[in-house]
């Protein structure tokens, strides 16, 4: 509860009854009256009457009492409980409220009508609270005391009604509080507002969108006439040429004032308002220097729009106490003496002089900027000075005009006074870029000035320069950022108001004093760090002159164009109000429809007025779903639907004329249900859906044909028994209830056989929407245990089958047909008719597989023989890729011979396919890669279609033909499988072992895989754009199959052995990653995953794919990719080099001998350890997937012979020539610095005692500008070994720069330096090694007069 809230709400007669129990009421607004529904908390005495509770709630939320209801919300359905009586005098205790506990209530619509908003959003809050509100609002949800702030809502609805003050606020776009403060100040300035109204916009000359004065005019009209609490400023900022990003840039309000005034002056040229800014805000001062010996004075006249006042003098720990003190300091002259003496033109020598500023003229509207932002040279950060500086409500400026100008006998012009301004108060203290014209102002004597420029001080009356304060722009926060708001005095009622973005409230003089800043006590220089961060930043005073002080124009005094603008804005506001009223009475609810032809679930949002009837809503939904040309209107109806559970809750028979507001339970921001536009065929009748029924999708399973049909829907009650449910299904499916088995799929991995006839559906775990499989046959399968039955295995396979889309390589000679056996290298050829099925042709005739795959088979035989000849000497190393998993499995097909195959083919011909029109696809998200569950979206007609390939090997059961029909609905379950129990699935990226592991036997066949070998492939017509020559397969496969077996099933379609193509998995971002873990299953794959097959050598066990890049140390780009190679575990470096030689010759045109190049470690772009020929991969050299190595061509014989040696790359720096030599390699026998010096001296000829070296920085080749290298590197480190700080050279490939310390740096002219800088900058940018520090620059505030930013070249 907000502190102070209790005092507002507790009845006076019991306010002090501390011993009385209290009731905590939490009320949630569930209506749609506001965009953001509020939740309020009241802590009331138990004796409070219920009617008083309603009054307090009405005051808190801003509704008229009696237009809303309060109902219990403690877990009770509000529809079933009567609302509380808002006129009851019963106490809360008697009304069943529980003291000491949370009592939840729902604020609901009354009689279907939304609550009415209060016209004045006063909320009955005491005026004193508004008076206290001057500061920035606390963030939503924060605890704030009402003695400081009044917490108000920032929701859109809170800005719909005007503040009780009669003033309108401005909406903060994001960080535009500084803009709002200035706009409100200008609006509350009568002279500025009236002048703006007199300007007339000519639409024929300018676009209104980009006209700044016109948009300000519109804004001021709205601020004066709108009934809203706050209005937007987006039209004004758009006229500035700002986009939405500018709303997130906070700027200085004084900077904005200056820029906006400049923009208005430009826009008002050649108009009556051309000189308005100068007339109101511009003053004049004199910047002078006077010789103290002869009295000669040089000066110039400057103009100003505001006066910047220093809070605390530089170096001082004491701030000025008041604005008057700061003004005196502003005009206090300084003495130029000593080294700062002034050269006097009359004395012709340097003399002591007085330099300072004098005010010549004060503007009508005087703006004072308190310079609270400073720079701390100790911390080198900007700081804010929060010291106290008082300012009066009335300021007498007559004391600040100096009469010395009239008395000076020797005042003369000084043409070089501008040059002598260095060190003056003007340049030190004035932050303004005054608009001066040196040709006019420089050298003007007061004696020769016109009468208008003379200031006759004695003739001025005392109160002629008396100013009254009317605007204080306050900043709250730090130098890094904060919040602006304005305290403004209205000249209409002399009352002060706080304009804080959306919120306008009354304040007092005491609140103005709080903005003086400061804190009690003195804390020295950093005292402001402990002071309040909310203080005045800009002050605006108006001259007290009855002849000039204007009043705001009344409505009848408006110019005609302003009257028209007022009328136009009122009409727009009324139109917006009507539109909001329509929105408040519009029901917005999700609408779904299963397209009757495409069988695709469509989604839209139905927006219907609450008074529209159900019949009218059906017609709207009918047109929204574009069904006019598809189905008649009378074949459609709207039903209540739960899309999440895919559940039809109820239908609305006989309620065609009922308003939608009643059917949907009123207008709400969100609904807990959806609507479905249900369709039927003309000869069908709609089924009645009653509340309380549950929906069951029934899949009929045919054990003989091994199909799972598409679902039919039945509705049941939870209190029905299993026996009654079987009778219900029997009527719908015409299956015998006596032999019926029902299997309920409750969740991902739970299949439950409903075996207890007397159990209710609720007891069995039925819910709103359910899925069951039914089977009714007289087979012996009923007698087997459920988990051992044929039914369970069929459902298990059904759940674990996924659909993949496989893109075959363009050169693939394979055919879209059935998998065929082929003759294996080194093995006995098998009878094709024994091992394979045939494909049923379009006419029902059988076509020979040999004829379909003749080309593919011949190529396979050829490749197999080649593979046998190449790998014959390698023993068993190639068995995993030479031998087919499929043919080594003891399949029932092989056991029973060709006669069984014929039976299977005959059985396949009798498989019934479902109606394609009833096919419904359902998308599903990828399953978790570590869970063995997936979704099948395959229809029975697809899996039983012709031209397909089916294989199932099951060691535990009889022969199972594979014309399986899978329903189109999600089966996101992983069946309990003993052979796959406890197996961990991982991503299919290669890590340590890219081939097979212990789960593979010698032939490359996974143990336990014999049970999961379902595979079926169909031709697939891909979308356009996949490219000519590319062919697609749609594969249905058991996801428990291993990648090795999956590849072997694809062999006939690719046309090469599985060891000669690679499998790439395509992710949603079209990124491809190679799948190389042959022993892992496809469990991480999900439905509709795309797979790309690429020709190329696949990895075997213990092999790794390696990227080989050439190292070119003295080239501009030192790293050049050459080729992909394959290295194997146990291979020596020399063996890998031997295999690389022919590949380098063929692919890269590099003809190298084995002793003329080396391999070395590659870490990003850095060369590392040199690999010696006898090193063995995985023993001496760690290797991983996607590994990279450098290949370096040697100029001579390899010098690296031992791991104790160290190869270092050295580069000489020649300061006298300002250039670097090419790299040279040094091979050290130890890590001694002395040896390094000796080697450097040996290759360079520099005497040993003159050698200086430094380690290169950054990434190879450690580039650095020749302008920086001599002083930026850590030259000649005081160490004796290389492996200690600051060198830390422990591996090959380190870069060392060296120089001759006796060599002098070349002296460069400025021109040479600039030219060299350009060359170095270009060189380093090309290599990408230039690293410069560029601190974030504050974005300059600009207003674009053409309404859009100019495309200028960015300058530093």
Coordinates of C-alpha atoms in Angstrom, one line a residue, residues 14-235:
X14 CA -12.8 5.5 13.5
X15 CA -9.6 7.0 12.2
X16 CA -7.9 6.6 15.5
X17 CA -9.3 3.3 16.5
X18 CA -6.0 1.5 16.4
X19 CA -7.3 -1.6 18.1
X20 CA -9.9 -2.3 15.4
X21 CA -9.1 -5.2 13.0
X22 CA -8.5 -4.1 9.4
X23 CA -9.5 -5.7 6.1
X24 CA -7.1 -5.9 3.2
X25 CA -9.0 -5.6 -0.1
X26 CA -7.3 -6.2 -3.5
X27 CA -9.5 -5.1 -6.4
X28 CA -8.7 -6.1 -10.0
X29 CA -10.3 -4.1 -12.7
X30 CA -11.5 -6.7 -15.3
X31 CA -13.5 -4.3 -17.5
X32 CA -12.3 -2.9 -20.8
X33 CA -12.8 0.7 -19.9
X34 CA -9.1 1.4 -19.7
X35 CA -6.3 0.3 -22.0
X36 CA -4.4 -0.9 -18.9
X37 CA -6.5 -2.5 -16.3
X38 CA -5.5 -1.4 -12.8
X39 CA -5.1 -3.3 -9.6
X40 CA -5.7 -1.3 -6.4
X41 CA -5.2 -2.1 -2.7
X42 CA -7.3 -0.8 0.2
X43 CA -6.6 -1.4 3.9
X44 CA -9.9 -0.5 5.6
X45 CA -11.3 -0.9 9.2
X46 CA -13.6 -3.9 9.5
X47 CA -16.5 -1.7 10.4
X48 CA -16.4 0.2 7.1
X49 CA -19.7 0.0 5.3
X50 CA -19.8 -1.8 1.9
X51 CA -21.2 1.4 0.3
X52 CA -18.1 3.3 1.5
X53 CA -15.9 0.6 -0.1
X54 CA -17.6 1.3 -3.4
X55 CA -17.1 5.0 -3.0
X56 CA -13.4 4.5 -2.2
X57 CA -12.9 2.2 -5.2
X58 CA -14.7 4.7 -7.5
X59 CA -12.4 7.5 -6.3
X60 CA -9.3 5.4 -6.8
X61 CA -10.0 4.1 -10.3
X62 CA -11.9 7.2 -11.6
X63 CA -15.3 5.5 -12.3
X64 CA -18.7 6.9 -11.4
X65 CA -20.1 5.1 -8.4
X66 CA -23.0 2.8 -9.3
X67 CA -21.8 2.1 -12.8
X68 CA -19.7 -1.0 -11.9
X69 CA -20.0 -4.1 -9.8
X70 CA -17.7 -5.7 -7.3
X71 CA -17.7 -9.5 -7.1
X72 CA -15.6 -12.0 -5.1
X73 CA -12.5 -13.2 -6.8
X74 CA -11.0 -15.6 -4.2
X75 CA -10.7 -18.5 -6.7
X76 CA -14.4 -18.3 -7.2
X77 CA -16.0 -18.2 -10.7
X78 CA -17.4 -14.6 -10.7
X79 CA -20.2 -15.7 -13.1
X80 CA -21.6 -18.0 -10.3
X81 CA -21.5 -15.4 -7.5
X82 CA -23.8 -12.4 -7.0
X83 CA -22.1 -9.0 -6.9
X84 CA -21.9 -7.0 -3.7
X85 CA -24.7 -4.4 -3.1
X86 CA -23.2 -1.0 -3.6
X87 CA -25.9 0.6 -1.4
X88 CA -25.5 -1.8 1.6
X89 CA -24.7 -0.3 5.0
X90 CA -23.5 -3.7 6.2
X91 CA -19.9 -3.6 7.5
X92 CA -17.2 -5.4 5.7
X93 CA -17.0 -7.9 8.6
X94 CA -20.7 -8.7 8.2
X95 CA -20.3 -9.0 4.5
X96 CA -18.0 -12.0 5.0
X97 CA -14.7 -10.0 4.5
X98 CA -11.9 -11.7 6.5
X99 CA -9.7 -9.4 8.6
X100 CA -6.0 -10.0 8.5
X101 CA -6.3 -11.9 5.1
X102 CA -6.2 -10.8 1.5
X103 CA -9.7 -10.4 0.1
X104 CA -9.7 -10.5 -3.7
X105 CA -12.5 -8.7 -5.6
X106 CA -13.2 -8.3 -9.3
X107 CA -14.4 -4.9 -10.6
X108 CA -16.8 -6.0 -13.4
X109 CA -19.3 -4.4 -15.9
X110 CA -22.7 -3.6 -14.5
X111 CA -25.6 -5.2 -16.4
X112 CA -23.3 -5.7 -19.4
X113 CA -22.4 -2.0 -19.6
X114 CA -18.9 -0.7 -19.0
X115 CA -18.2 1.7 -16.1
X116 CA -18.5 5.4 -16.8
X117 CA -15.4 7.5 -16.4
X118 CA -15.4 10.6 -14.2
X119 CA -15.4 13.8 -16.2
X120 CA -12.8 15.3 -13.9
X121 CA -10.1 12.9 -12.8
X122 CA -9.7 14.6 -9.4
X123 CA -10.2 11.3 -7.7
X124 CA -11.3 13.2 -4.6
X125 CA -7.7 13.7 -3.6
X126 CA -7.1 16.5 -1.3
X127 CA -5.8 19.7 -3.1
X128 CA -2.9 19.8 -0.7
X129 CA -1.5 16.7 -2.3
X130 CA -1.6 18.4 -5.7
X131 CA 0.0 21.4 -4.2
X132 CA 2.9 19.3 -2.9
X133 CA 3.5 17.7 -6.3
X134 CA 6.4 19.5 -8.0
X135 CA 8.9 16.8 -8.7
X136 CA 9.3 14.0 -11.2
X137 CA 6.8 11.2 -10.7
X138 CA 8.0 8.0 -9.1
X139 CA 8.2 4.9 -11.4
X140 CA 5.2 2.7 -11.5
X141 CA 5.3 0.3 -8.6
X142 CA 7.7 2.3 -6.5
X143 CA 6.9 3.3 -3.0
X144 CA 6.4 7.1 -2.7
X145 CA 5.1 9.3 0.0
X146 CA 2.1 11.4 -0.7
X147 CA 3.7 14.3 1.2
X148 CA 6.1 14.5 -1.8
X149 CA 4.3 13.1 -4.8
X150 CA 0.9 12.0 -6.0
X151 CA 1.1 8.7 -7.8
X152 CA -0.8 8.8 -11.1
X153 CA -1.2 6.3 -13.8
X154 CA 0.6 6.6 -17.1
X155 CA -1.9 4.6 -19.0
X156 CA -3.5 6.0 -22.1
X157 CA -6.9 6.2 -20.4
X158 CA -5.4 8.6 -17.8
X159 CA -4.8 11.3 -20.5
X160 CA -8.3 11.3 -21.9
X161 CA -9.8 13.7 -19.3
X162 CA -8.6 17.2 -18.6
X163 CA -6.8 18.0 -15.3
X164 CA -8.8 19.8 -12.7
X165 CA -6.4 22.7 -13.1
X166 CA -7.8 23.4 -16.5
X167 CA -4.4 23.0 -18.1
X168 CA -3.4 20.3 -20.5
X169 CA -0.2 18.3 -20.2
X170 CA 2.2 17.0 -22.9
X171 CA 2.9 13.3 -23.5
X172 CA 6.6 12.4 -23.1
X173 CA 7.5 10.5 -26.3
X174 CA 10.4 8.8 -24.4
X175 CA 13.0 11.4 -23.3
X176 CA 11.4 14.6 -24.5
X177 CA 10.7 16.1 -21.1
X178 CA 13.2 19.0 -21.9
X179 CA 11.0 19.8 -25.0
X180 CA 7.8 19.6 -23.0
X181 CA 9.1 22.1 -20.4
X182 CA 10.1 24.7 -23.0
X183 CA 6.9 24.3 -25.0
X184 CA 4.7 24.8 -21.9
X185 CA 6.8 27.9 -20.9
X186 CA 6.3 29.4 -24.4
X187 CA 2.6 28.6 -24.3
X188 CA 2.3 30.3 -20.9
X189 CA 4.0 33.4 -22.3
X190 CA 1.2 35.8 -23.4
X191 CA 3.4 37.8 -25.8
X192 CA 4.8 34.8 -27.5
X193 CA 1.4 32.9 -27.8
X194 CA -0.5 36.0 -29.1
X195 CA 2.2 36.7 -31.7
X196 CA 2.2 33.1 -32.8
X197 CA -1.6 33.2 -33.2
X198 CA -1.3 36.3 -35.4
X199 CA 0.9 34.5 -37.9
X200 CA -1.1 32.9 -40.6
X201 CA -0.1 29.7 -42.4
X202 CA -0.3 29.7 -46.2
X203 CA -0.8 26.1 -47.2
X204 CA 0.0 26.9 -50.8
X205 CA 3.5 27.9 -49.9
X206 CA 4.6 25.2 -47.5
X207 CA 3.7 21.7 -46.4
X208 CA 1.9 21.8 -43.1
X209 CA 3.8 18.7 -41.9
X210 CA 7.2 20.5 -42.1
X211 CA 6.0 23.9 -41.0
X212 CA 7.3 24.5 -37.4
X213 CA 5.2 27.7 -36.7
X214 CA 2.1 26.0 -37.9
X215 CA 2.6 22.9 -35.8
X216 CA 3.4 25.1 -32.8
X217 CA 0.1 26.9 -33.5
X218 CA -1.8 23.6 -33.6
X219 CA -0.2 22.5 -30.4
X220 CA -1.0 25.7 -28.6
X221 CA -4.6 25.6 -29.8
X222 CA -4.9 22.1 -28.4
X223 CA -3.3 23.0 -25.2
X224 CA -5.9 25.8 -24.9
X225 CA -9.0 24.0 -26.1
X226 CA -8.5 20.2 -25.7
X227 CA -10.5 18.2 -23.2
X228 CA -7.8 15.7 -22.8
X229 CA -5.4 15.5 -19.9
X230 CA -2.4 15.4 -22.2
X231 CA -1.7 15.7 -25.9
X232 CA 1.1 14.3 -28.2
X233 CA 4.0 16.3 -29.5
X234 CA 4.9 14.0 -32.4
X235 CA 3.6 16.4 -35.0

